[in-house]
XYZ file of C-alpha atoms in Angstrom:
675
model
C -167.007 50.080 26.821
C -170.331 50.196 24.931
C -168.997 51.540 21.643
C -171.344 54.113 20.169
C -174.191 53.069 22.436
C -175.215 55.814 24.907
C -178.385 56.694 26.776
C -179.138 59.264 23.996
C -179.719 56.269 21.681
C -182.916 55.390 23.544
C -185.706 57.705 22.260
C -187.379 58.083 25.666
C -188.783 61.493 24.645
C -190.448 60.307 21.376
C -194.256 60.533 21.753
C -194.777 57.697 19.213
C -192.100 55.216 20.283
C -192.567 55.415 24.067
C -196.171 54.274 24.017
C -195.224 51.552 21.521
C -192.555 50.340 23.818
C -194.906 50.290 26.802
C -197.490 48.220 24.889
C -194.823 45.806 23.598
C -193.294 45.454 27.081
C -196.726 44.806 28.687
C -197.504 42.189 26.004
C -194.169 40.507 26.653
C -194.801 40.477 30.406
C -198.302 39.021 29.937
C -196.884 36.287 27.700
C -194.032 35.425 30.089
C -196.324 35.551 33.067
C -198.797 33.206 31.418
C -195.979 30.752 30.596
C -194.737 30.785 34.219
C -198.278 30.703 35.723
C -199.248 27.588 33.749
C -195.762 26.047 34.245
C -195.069 25.651 30.558
C -191.514 26.933 30.438
C -190.105 23.385 30.226
C -192.625 22.430 27.622
C -191.842 25.467 25.420
C -188.207 24.795 25.690
C -188.247 21.113 24.951
C -191.123 20.949 22.418
C -190.618 24.179 20.504
C -187.337 26.034 21.116
C -185.311 22.803 20.885
C -187.507 21.190 18.196
C -186.166 19.990 14.900
C -189.557 18.851 13.766
C -190.233 20.444 10.393
C -193.838 21.139 11.199
C -193.042 23.042 14.396
C -190.272 24.895 12.765
C -192.673 25.816 9.918
C -195.319 26.962 12.384
C -192.751 29.189 14.144
C -191.713 30.667 10.770
C -195.349 31.480 10.025
C -195.811 33.046 13.522
C -192.747 35.224 12.960
C -194.038 36.198 9.521
C -197.448 37.207 10.892
C -195.935 39.217 13.685
C -193.705 41.087 11.281
C -196.602 41.511 8.868
C -198.511 43.340 11.590
C -195.406 45.524 12.303
C -195.067 46.235 8.569
C -198.740 47.208 8.361
C -198.282 49.617 11.284
C -195.501 51.273 9.358
C -197.712 51.472 6.231
C -200.490 52.982 8.348
C -198.088 55.639 9.620
C -196.897 56.435 6.074
C -200.368 56.893 4.630
C -201.530 58.948 7.654
C -198.533 61.279 7.269
C -199.276 61.800 3.590
C -203.026 62.281 4.261
C -202.255 65.046 6.698
C -199.293 66.694 4.974
C -201.104 67.929 1.773
C -200.368 71.364 0.391
C -198.295 74.355 1.689
C -200.706 75.149 4.490
C -201.004 71.603 5.944
C -200.583 71.581 9.758
C -197.714 70.123 11.646
C -197.847 68.041 14.801
C -195.222 66.612 17.269
C -192.586 68.879 16.004
C -193.015 68.145 12.292
C -193.470 71.070 9.868
C -196.134 69.195 7.939
C -198.070 66.128 9.155
C -196.865 64.467 12.312
C -193.565 62.756 11.287
C -190.278 64.662 10.913
C -188.545 63.715 7.596
C -185.804 61.663 9.224
C -188.396 59.616 11.068
C -190.617 59.186 8.023
C -187.611 57.897 6.001
C -186.873 55.260 8.667
C -190.504 54.096 8.666
C -190.567 53.918 4.902
C -187.313 51.915 4.861
C -188.520 49.532 7.591
C -191.838 48.949 5.849
C -190.258 47.634 2.679
C -187.571 45.616 4.503
C -190.055 44.030 6.884
C -192.729 43.149 4.366
C -190.431 41.477 1.864
C -187.621 39.971 4.043
C -189.232 39.388 7.405
C -192.903 38.867 6.632
C -193.452 37.361 3.161
C -190.237 35.295 3.235
C -190.871 33.621 6.625
C -194.566 32.982 5.764
C -193.666 31.134 2.538
C -190.610 29.434 4.058
C -192.769 28.181 6.833
C -195.382 26.782 4.414
C -192.607 24.979 2.582
C -191.271 23.556 5.791
C -194.623 22.213 6.879
C -195.947 20.907 3.577
C -193.032 19.634 1.436
C -192.003 16.647 3.618
C -195.678 15.613 3.955
C -196.195 15.913 0.112
C -193.207 13.697 -0.654
C -193.832 11.112 2.121
C -190.755 12.099 4.183
C -190.296 11.894 8.002
C -188.639 15.218 8.179
C -186.332 17.554 6.222
C -182.963 16.182 4.975
C -181.048 18.202 7.598
C -183.262 18.769 10.694
C -180.526 20.558 12.710
C -179.800 22.838 9.808
C -183.499 23.546 9.458
C -183.725 24.773 13.077
C -180.589 26.858 12.513
C -182.146 28.568 9.474
C -185.219 29.464 11.536
C -183.262 31.042 14.438
C -180.921 33.012 12.137
C -184.059 34.462 10.473
C -185.399 35.271 13.942
C -182.107 36.949 14.846
C -182.374 39.188 11.818
C -185.954 40.098 12.563
C -185.020 40.838 16.212
C -182.408 43.338 15.007
C -185.077 45.148 12.977
C -187.433 45.191 15.974
C -184.836 46.352 18.517
C -183.845 49.240 16.276
C -187.239 50.770 17.040
C -186.291 51.166 20.739
C -182.512 51.413 20.676
C -181.054 53.766 18.113
C -182.693 54.142 14.760
C -183.324 52.191 11.546
C -181.960 52.896 8.055
C -183.311 55.928 6.203
C -181.818 54.723 2.848
C -184.971 52.729 1.854
C -185.190 48.977 1.894
C -182.897 48.917 -1.207
C -180.079 50.761 0.565
C -179.720 53.565 -2.005
C -176.209 54.628 -2.889
C -174.283 56.664 -2.048
C -176.686 57.377 0.852
C -175.793 54.102 2.574
C -172.121 55.005 2.631
C -170.603 56.123 6.010
C -169.925 59.687 4.838
C -173.593 60.254 3.984
C -175.170 58.113 6.747
C -172.924 57.768 9.716
C -175.597 56.554 12.122
C -176.378 52.999 13.157
C -179.531 52.710 11.026
C -177.838 51.325 7.873
C -175.809 48.972 10.061
C -179.024 47.584 11.704
C -180.492 47.155 8.190
C -177.372 45.639 6.731
C -176.758 43.011 9.534
C -180.463 42.129 9.816
C -180.626 41.310 6.070
C -177.179 39.675 6.028
C -177.984 37.261 8.885
C -181.450 36.345 7.679
C -180.215 35.793 4.114
C -177.737 33.229 5.389
C -180.651 31.431 7.056
C -182.593 31.527 3.798
C -179.680 30.059 1.939
C -179.427 27.245 4.479
C -183.132 26.537 4.056
C -182.783 26.401 0.267
C -180.067 23.769 0.570
C -182.361 21.785 2.827
C -185.362 21.946 0.520
C -183.315 20.852 -2.491
C -181.759 17.869 -0.637
C -185.136 16.939 0.841
C -186.958 16.800 -2.497
C -184.138 15.205 -4.444
C -183.262 12.491 -1.938
C -186.217 11.796 0.350
C -189.238 11.123 -1.914
C -191.399 8.153 -0.882
C -191.159 4.897 -2.865
C -192.953 5.232 -6.182
C -192.873 9.047 -6.298
C -191.107 9.671 -9.584
C -190.439 13.212 -10.702
C -193.734 13.460 -12.483
C -195.714 12.344 -9.476
C -194.212 15.235 -7.505
C -196.944 17.764 -6.556
C -196.729 21.131 -8.149
C -196.240 22.871 -4.785
C -193.143 20.826 -4.202
C -191.916 21.481 -7.748
C -192.153 25.261 -7.182
C -190.490 24.879 -3.766
C -187.596 23.155 -5.634
C -187.307 26.009 -8.197
C -187.607 28.585 -5.392
C -184.864 26.887 -3.433
C -182.603 26.932 -6.552
C -183.207 30.701 -6.813
C -182.428 31.074 -3.105
C -179.271 29.044 -3.270
C -177.985 31.017 -6.220
C -179.359 34.536 -5.630
C -178.858 35.113 -1.919
C -175.046 34.700 -2.015
C -175.063 37.712 -4.426
C -176.819 39.788 -1.767
C -174.321 38.529 0.749
C -171.448 39.745 -1.413
C -173.086 43.164 -1.994
C -173.696 43.687 1.725
C -170.197 42.465 2.600
C -168.723 45.031 0.225
C -170.957 47.746 1.777
C -169.821 46.586 5.305
C -166.186 46.840 4.315
C -166.842 50.298 3.020
C -168.498 51.348 6.263
C -166.163 49.518 8.709
C -162.711 49.660 7.048
C -163.031 52.802 4.922
C -162.753 51.316 1.475
C -164.803 52.784 -1.375
C -166.338 50.081 -3.536
C -169.412 52.238 -4.157
C -168.083 55.793 -3.690
C -168.041 57.474 -7.039
C -165.575 60.212 -6.031
C -163.089 57.763 -4.600
C -162.678 55.316 -7.474
C -165.789 53.253 -6.793
C -169.124 53.017 -8.671
C -172.460 53.152 -6.902
C -174.098 51.528 -9.997
C -172.077 48.405 -9.078
C -174.095 48.168 -5.910
C -177.353 48.777 -7.728
C -176.623 46.053 -10.232
C -175.560 43.560 -7.531
C -178.641 44.370 -5.446
C -181.125 43.947 -8.301
C -179.354 40.871 -9.604
C -180.488 39.408 -6.347
C -183.577 41.518 -5.977
C -185.524 40.468 -9.031
C -184.989 36.722 -8.677
C -186.073 37.433 -5.082
C -189.444 38.599 -6.450
C -189.900 35.124 -8.031
C -188.460 33.563 -4.880
C -191.643 34.927 -3.274
C -194.163 34.656 -6.063
C -193.358 31.090 -7.168
C -194.458 29.507 -3.800
C -197.659 31.540 -4.076
C -198.271 29.942 -7.493
C -197.622 26.543 -5.969
C -200.408 27.263 -3.361
C -202.820 28.177 -6.041
C -201.960 24.936 -7.873
C -203.020 22.967 -4.772
C -206.054 24.989 -3.693
C -207.737 25.486 -7.071
C -207.914 21.744 -7.980
C -209.131 20.834 -4.475
C -212.077 23.243 -4.557
C -212.804 22.651 -8.182
C -212.899 18.882 -7.578
C -210.725 18.269 -10.682
C -207.151 17.402 -11.398
C -204.867 20.330 -12.146
C -205.064 21.149 -15.859
C -201.704 21.048 -17.743
C -199.460 19.631 -14.997
C -196.375 19.236 -17.340
C -196.736 22.828 -18.481
C -197.077 24.072 -14.922
C -193.758 22.444 -14.080
C -192.065 23.805 -17.158
C -193.477 27.277 -16.563
C -192.110 27.309 -12.987
C -188.576 26.588 -14.284
C -188.994 29.051 -17.114
C -190.005 31.820 -14.651
C -187.077 31.065 -12.470
C -184.699 31.130 -15.409
C -185.927 34.232 -17.183
C -186.148 36.025 -13.747
C -182.379 36.270 -13.842
C -182.403 38.306 -17.036
C -184.720 41.234 -16.165
C -183.040 43.096 -13.255
C -181.983 46.217 -15.195
C -185.620 47.164 -15.913
C -185.388 48.774 -12.428
C -183.199 51.451 -13.840
C -184.142 52.085 -17.447
C -183.640 55.798 -16.824
C -179.957 55.538 -15.781
C -178.789 56.112 -19.327
C -178.015 52.567 -20.624
C -177.899 52.119 -24.384
C -180.799 51.122 -26.684
C -179.421 47.536 -27.035
C -179.427 46.954 -23.233
C -182.856 48.547 -22.905
C -184.232 46.390 -25.694
C -182.819 43.217 -24.128
C -184.184 43.829 -20.570
C -187.477 45.125 -21.988
C -187.973 41.979 -24.104
C -186.881 39.639 -21.229
C -189.449 41.373 -18.939
C -192.202 40.829 -21.482
C -191.183 37.208 -22.066
C -191.426 36.262 -18.373
C -195.113 37.052 -18.711
C -195.568 34.020 -21.055
C -195.039 31.239 -18.548
C -196.914 33.298 -15.976
C -199.832 33.516 -18.357
C -199.619 29.748 -18.934
C -200.139 29.285 -15.175
C -203.107 31.663 -15.079
C -204.817 29.924 -17.963
C -204.263 26.488 -16.457
C -205.835 27.581 -13.188
C -208.795 28.928 -15.137
C -209.081 25.764 -17.211
C -208.980 23.744 -13.942
C -211.974 25.709 -12.699
C -213.745 25.436 -16.037
C -216.665 22.977 -15.640
C -215.465 22.099 -12.226
C -217.808 21.733 -9.226
C -216.447 24.794 -7.514
C -217.106 25.329 -3.825
C -216.438 28.757 -2.425
C -214.830 28.090 0.910
C -212.468 30.731 2.187
C -209.262 29.215 0.706
C -210.863 29.173 -2.712
C -211.869 32.861 -2.355
C -208.313 33.755 -1.570
C -207.060 31.712 -4.482
C -209.492 33.320 -6.930
C -208.650 36.892 -5.880
C -204.921 36.015 -6.155
C -205.421 35.230 -9.794
C -207.264 38.589 -10.292
C -204.457 40.402 -8.482
C -201.895 38.565 -10.603
C -203.590 39.816 -13.737
C -203.581 43.438 -12.461
C -200.003 43.236 -11.326
C -198.795 41.346 -14.406
C -200.503 43.656 -16.900
C -199.148 46.788 -15.205
C -195.760 45.060 -15.192
C -196.052 44.639 -18.936
C -196.738 48.354 -19.176
C -193.600 49.076 -17.162
C -191.525 46.697 -19.335
C -191.944 49.177 -22.149
C -189.132 51.753 -21.595
C -191.169 54.573 -23.082
C -193.859 54.121 -20.429
C -191.331 53.463 -17.698
C -189.696 56.851 -18.506
C -193.049 58.460 -17.705
C -193.842 56.743 -14.472
C -190.397 55.810 -13.187
C -190.035 56.334 -9.422
C -193.750 57.134 -9.177
C -196.375 55.499 -6.946
C -197.692 53.756 -10.055
C -194.614 51.468 -9.767
C -195.367 51.127 -6.069
C -198.924 50.070 -6.708
C -197.840 47.557 -9.351
C -195.380 46.028 -7.013
C -197.934 45.865 -4.173
C -200.363 44.039 -6.352
C -197.704 41.272 -6.815
C -197.044 41.344 -3.088
C -200.760 40.993 -2.439
C -200.733 37.884 -4.668
C -198.192 36.499 -2.181
C -200.181 37.570 0.859
C -203.564 36.268 -0.498
C -201.979 32.948 -1.399
C -200.388 32.697 2.010
C -203.775 33.195 3.671
C -205.241 30.598 1.307
C -202.571 28.148 2.300
C -202.808 28.744 6.044
C -206.576 28.284 6.059
C -206.396 25.333 3.662
C -203.716 23.266 5.565
C -204.599 24.498 9.070
C -207.031 21.602 9.878
C -204.481 19.060 8.668
C -201.756 20.380 10.935
C -203.900 21.360 14.039
C -206.905 19.108 13.773
C -209.621 21.775 13.641
C -210.821 24.264 11.067
C -210.741 28.005 11.209
C -214.077 29.796 11.621
C -215.531 30.124 8.137
C -217.774 33.159 8.785
C -215.069 35.262 10.372
C -212.639 34.060 7.643
C -214.956 35.477 5.002
C -215.329 38.762 6.809
C -211.484 38.850 6.986
C -211.356 38.202 3.256
C -213.813 40.869 2.177
C -212.407 43.613 4.446
C -208.907 42.768 3.284
C -209.894 43.048 -0.373
C -211.868 46.214 0.182
C -208.840 47.769 1.951
C -206.585 46.741 -0.986
C -208.818 48.321 -3.576
C -209.166 51.541 -1.584
C -205.408 51.840 -1.144
C -203.987 50.786 -4.489
C -206.515 51.907 -7.125
C -206.012 55.538 -6.022
C -202.280 54.890 -5.847
C -202.300 53.859 -9.548
C -204.207 57.019 -10.400
C -201.908 59.242 -8.310
C -198.871 57.780 -9.992
C -200.206 58.507 -13.417
C -201.023 62.040 -12.200
C -197.332 62.487 -11.268
C -196.920 61.630 -7.599
C -193.415 60.403 -6.875
C -192.624 57.833 -4.214
C -191.166 58.403 -0.724
C -192.938 61.700 -0.192
C -193.370 62.798 3.432
C -194.931 66.074 2.243
C -197.490 66.064 -0.679
C -197.186 69.563 -1.994
C -199.712 69.172 -4.755
C -203.215 69.716 -3.399
C -204.754 68.081 -6.519
C -203.558 64.682 -5.112
C -205.590 65.138 -1.856
C -208.533 62.891 -2.854
C -206.161 59.994 -3.659
C -204.322 60.467 -0.322
C -207.580 60.453 1.600
C -208.891 57.341 -0.073
C -205.639 55.566 0.653
C -206.092 56.564 4.282
C -209.549 55.047 4.338
C -208.203 51.908 2.763
C -205.470 51.370 5.452
C -208.124 51.898 8.104
C -210.262 49.187 6.449
C -207.125 46.991 6.646
C -207.286 47.577 10.447
C -210.764 46.024 10.414
C -209.459 43.019 8.450
C -206.793 42.516 11.109
C -209.561 42.493 13.743
C -211.432 39.749 11.860
C -208.246 37.748 11.366
C -207.456 37.797 15.033
C -211.134 37.104 15.883
C -210.990 34.106 13.499
C -208.016 32.676 15.275
C -209.270 33.287 18.808
C -212.800 31.948 18.154
C -211.387 28.870 16.356
C -208.914 28.114 19.088
C -211.731 28.536 21.710
C -214.201 26.296 19.910
C -211.717 23.765 18.440
C -214.360 21.881 16.400
C -212.679 18.703 15.260
C -211.958 18.744 11.531
C -212.216 15.015 10.949
C -209.929 12.933 8.665
C -211.126 14.777 5.527
C -211.546 18.459 6.607
C -212.623 19.778 3.179
C -213.820 16.587 1.518
C -211.954 17.523 -1.652
C -208.270 16.760 -0.685
C -206.068 15.352 -3.425
C -202.338 15.243 -2.436
C -200.236 12.794 -0.456
C -200.080 15.133 2.620
C -203.848 14.381 3.255
C -203.080 10.674 3.675
C -201.672 11.227 7.119
C -203.792 11.338 10.236
C -205.525 14.587 11.302
C -203.849 16.315 13.038
C -200.557 15.279 11.594
C -198.568 13.247 14.155
C -194.997 14.216 14.940
C -193.746 11.193 12.909
C -195.889 12.234 9.817
C -196.712 8.802 8.369
C -197.269 5.693 10.534
C -195.798 3.685 7.597
C -193.936 5.309 4.689
C -196.475 5.210 1.815
C -195.922 3.829 -1.640
C -197.013 6.457 -4.127
C -199.162 5.290 -7.109
C -200.413 8.512 -8.626
C -199.913 12.329 -8.671
C -203.012 12.955 -6.520
C -202.457 9.925 -4.276
C -205.227 10.466 -1.733
C -207.769 11.194 -4.464
C -206.577 8.141 -6.440
C -206.886 5.809 -3.399
C -210.445 6.946 -2.799
C -211.393 6.404 -6.422
C -209.984 2.842 -6.573
C -210.938 1.942 -3.103
C -207.321 1.409 -1.933
C -206.535 1.476 1.819
C -206.056 4.942 3.299
C -204.605 3.554 6.584
C -201.865 1.002 7.260
C -202.843 -2.373 8.779
C -199.285 -3.188 10.048
C -196.867 -0.934 11.899
C -193.099 -0.804 11.998
C -190.589 1.061 14.188
C -189.913 4.667 13.221
C -186.551 6.559 13.472
C -186.611 10.279 14.227
C -183.918 12.794 15.148
C -183.488 14.166 18.606
C -184.134 17.854 19.357
C -181.347 20.287 20.166
C -181.124 23.619 21.898
C -177.955 24.636 20.072
C -179.726 26.206 17.055
C -181.748 28.479 19.346
C -178.638 29.427 21.363
C -176.754 30.111 18.164
C -179.539 32.342 16.965
C -179.493 34.386 20.184
C -175.696 34.653 19.970
C -175.842 35.789 16.326
C -178.448 38.459 17.374
C -176.048 39.705 20.015
C -173.210 39.619 17.504
C -175.163 41.692 15.029
C -176.127 44.242 17.786
C -172.468 44.415 18.873
C -171.313 45.047 15.224
C -174.008 47.657 14.794
C -172.796 49.623 17.864
C -169.071 48.841 17.508
C -168.922 47.097 20.969
C -165.575 45.446 20.443
C -165.524 43.074 23.498
C -168.978 41.788 22.691
C -168.032 41.181 19.067
C -165.105 39.002 20.186
C -167.165 37.231 22.877
C -170.039 36.397 20.541
C -167.675 35.300 17.780
C -165.962 32.953 20.146
C -169.320 31.639 21.293
C -170.351 30.876 17.625
C -167.231 28.911 17.007
C -167.754 27.056 20.276
C -171.352 26.146 19.370
C -170.188 24.751 16.014
C -167.316 22.907 17.775
C -169.711 21.382 20.329
C -172.073 20.324 17.594
C -169.255 18.549 15.737
C -168.857 16.185 18.666
C -172.605 15.324 18.823
C -172.942 11.676 17.930
C -176.596 11.460 18.853
C -178.249 9.495 16.060
C -181.811 9.992 17.226
C -184.306 7.617 18.642
C -186.701 4.867 17.561
C -190.395 4.653 18.255
C -191.389 0.943 18.614
C -194.179 -0.345 16.370
C -196.528 -0.963 19.294
C -196.067 2.683 20.416
C -196.844 3.899 16.888
C -199.971 1.787 16.970
C -201.052 3.337 20.246
C -200.469 6.816 18.839
C -202.612 6.026 15.770
C -205.374 4.811 18.101
C -205.313 8.134 20.014
C -203.887 10.616 17.576
C -204.301 13.589 19.898
C -201.329 12.244 21.933
C -199.107 12.639 18.867
C -200.286 16.082 17.735
C -198.140 19.149 17.341
C -199.244 20.409 20.784
C -198.834 17.150 22.677
C -195.878 16.927 25.054
C -193.830 13.864 24.271
C -191.885 11.719 26.760
C -188.130 11.956 27.020
C -186.432 9.594 24.617
C -183.148 7.679 25.009
C -180.342 8.005 22.548
C -180.022 4.400 21.659
C -180.965 2.936 18.276
C -182.162 -0.620 18.371
C -183.643 -2.598 15.548
C -184.585 -1.594 12.025
C -186.491 1.614 11.627
C -188.291 3.283 8.715
């Protein structure tokens, strides 16, 4: 009845997982208890779980990304601790492990989960959430082009993340790395449920990402405010457009690759089995044809954040705006032509190596253009060193380190020496740290606009410095260990000469723990104090999104603005133009819906059923999916209108229209002309 699921799948005797489950269960009970005690169940359902407001969806994306970031850090801490303990032939063993404290099969799962979570379920939701919150505000739109689809994208991503999380307590996760190495991901080599959890989690979330890409493209192309021509579009929105184009074209390739793997595992075909007429290099090519554009899918939004934060805190317009736009599209285009540099050592011919090596070097040119433009923006600017600017500046430094080591790896003669070493891991983590640092810059920068109060600056700087110290302590020794010959994915470090590097990395991940403490303290103290940010939180804002009230009301703009300049808010201040409307008009907004949330939960159950081969649940959840789509097709609800006098009342007391405010129930009728 339950397929492959038995009581043995629950690791109730694991001394690491059982305490983790207890802590997670207690945290869940406290959260549910608080919701019930304060009678907020209806509020959470109506205002958040059923919301199609792009800002609330973006905030939920960011919360999901932060939760998964913490889980990914915990995996990284376990990996580094294992390697610090398991050094040399006489290293002790604990908890049943021969060396260290993790058995090899458990270490491999943690290693695989770390990469999968950090890229797919931490970085991607963080950046997707930022795009959801900021893009409609930057272009003067009320919401995304397809609000219902936007909510569906969120809950599909949540369903994929939930599959990763439940694998910790029911069954196991993939031990084939986040890449899904072949032929180890095939059923004959890996018959457990771990690969299935990994496969369905990524498959489901990638569909959600594809939906979001469609939404971003349609929103930017069709919903720009009057007067916003293409070359008045902010750079952040430009890079969101290029990112969405990558997402729309790259993620279907991953879908195809994972579908073929699923057919191999479920139906017994052999697309990737070398001994049965297949070719495992086909999978590697398909994966990295998606995987390297995916790197730019993550990095480009980070570049967009820097292009907003650096001018704001330099008190200057962005240097070289047209070249920044051109560089974004160049990176997105060239990013499709570099994937084979991931396997220079597979035996490809000199012509192929030369092509992919040159393409990898060429992608550094538009990236360098961006870096120089940020530096020229800061040159002779009146720089103020608030926390967002600190994160932006360190992002540029990390980009230089990651980019220059990437140029080293683009030369095949160097790549042959350090291929599959932790030098490559350190290079890649520098690029991921660019993404992380930019995401923190963005969250702190736009936080007061969305929520109405600033984050604590002192604790924010402590968070910044401890995070950077941890990064240096982890990844500088990792570069050195890679050059000394340490290969990746080692659960047992046999070479005692590598001990100093392993110990410094362990110190670094513990310093990261301190940075997490300061991050949480920053949030808690700021939420407790809630010092009002005012209409100009930083005093240096430039883009159209800062023209709205603070905090941003649920309708975004009281009156759709007419755009006159690239930096509209800065331009209006300089010429003395009005920052607030004097006349109000009715506003049309879409109604919320619980169907996307229900669909997400159903898809989660569907992925769980497919993982464990629970046939009746597969059928039931498939029917439920079809039914939800069918029910939605009969929904003729065209939204609601807020009368002009109500808009004026909200503008007079903006707290009643904030992201946390509970709104009255609205009728479904549309009366009068709305904007």
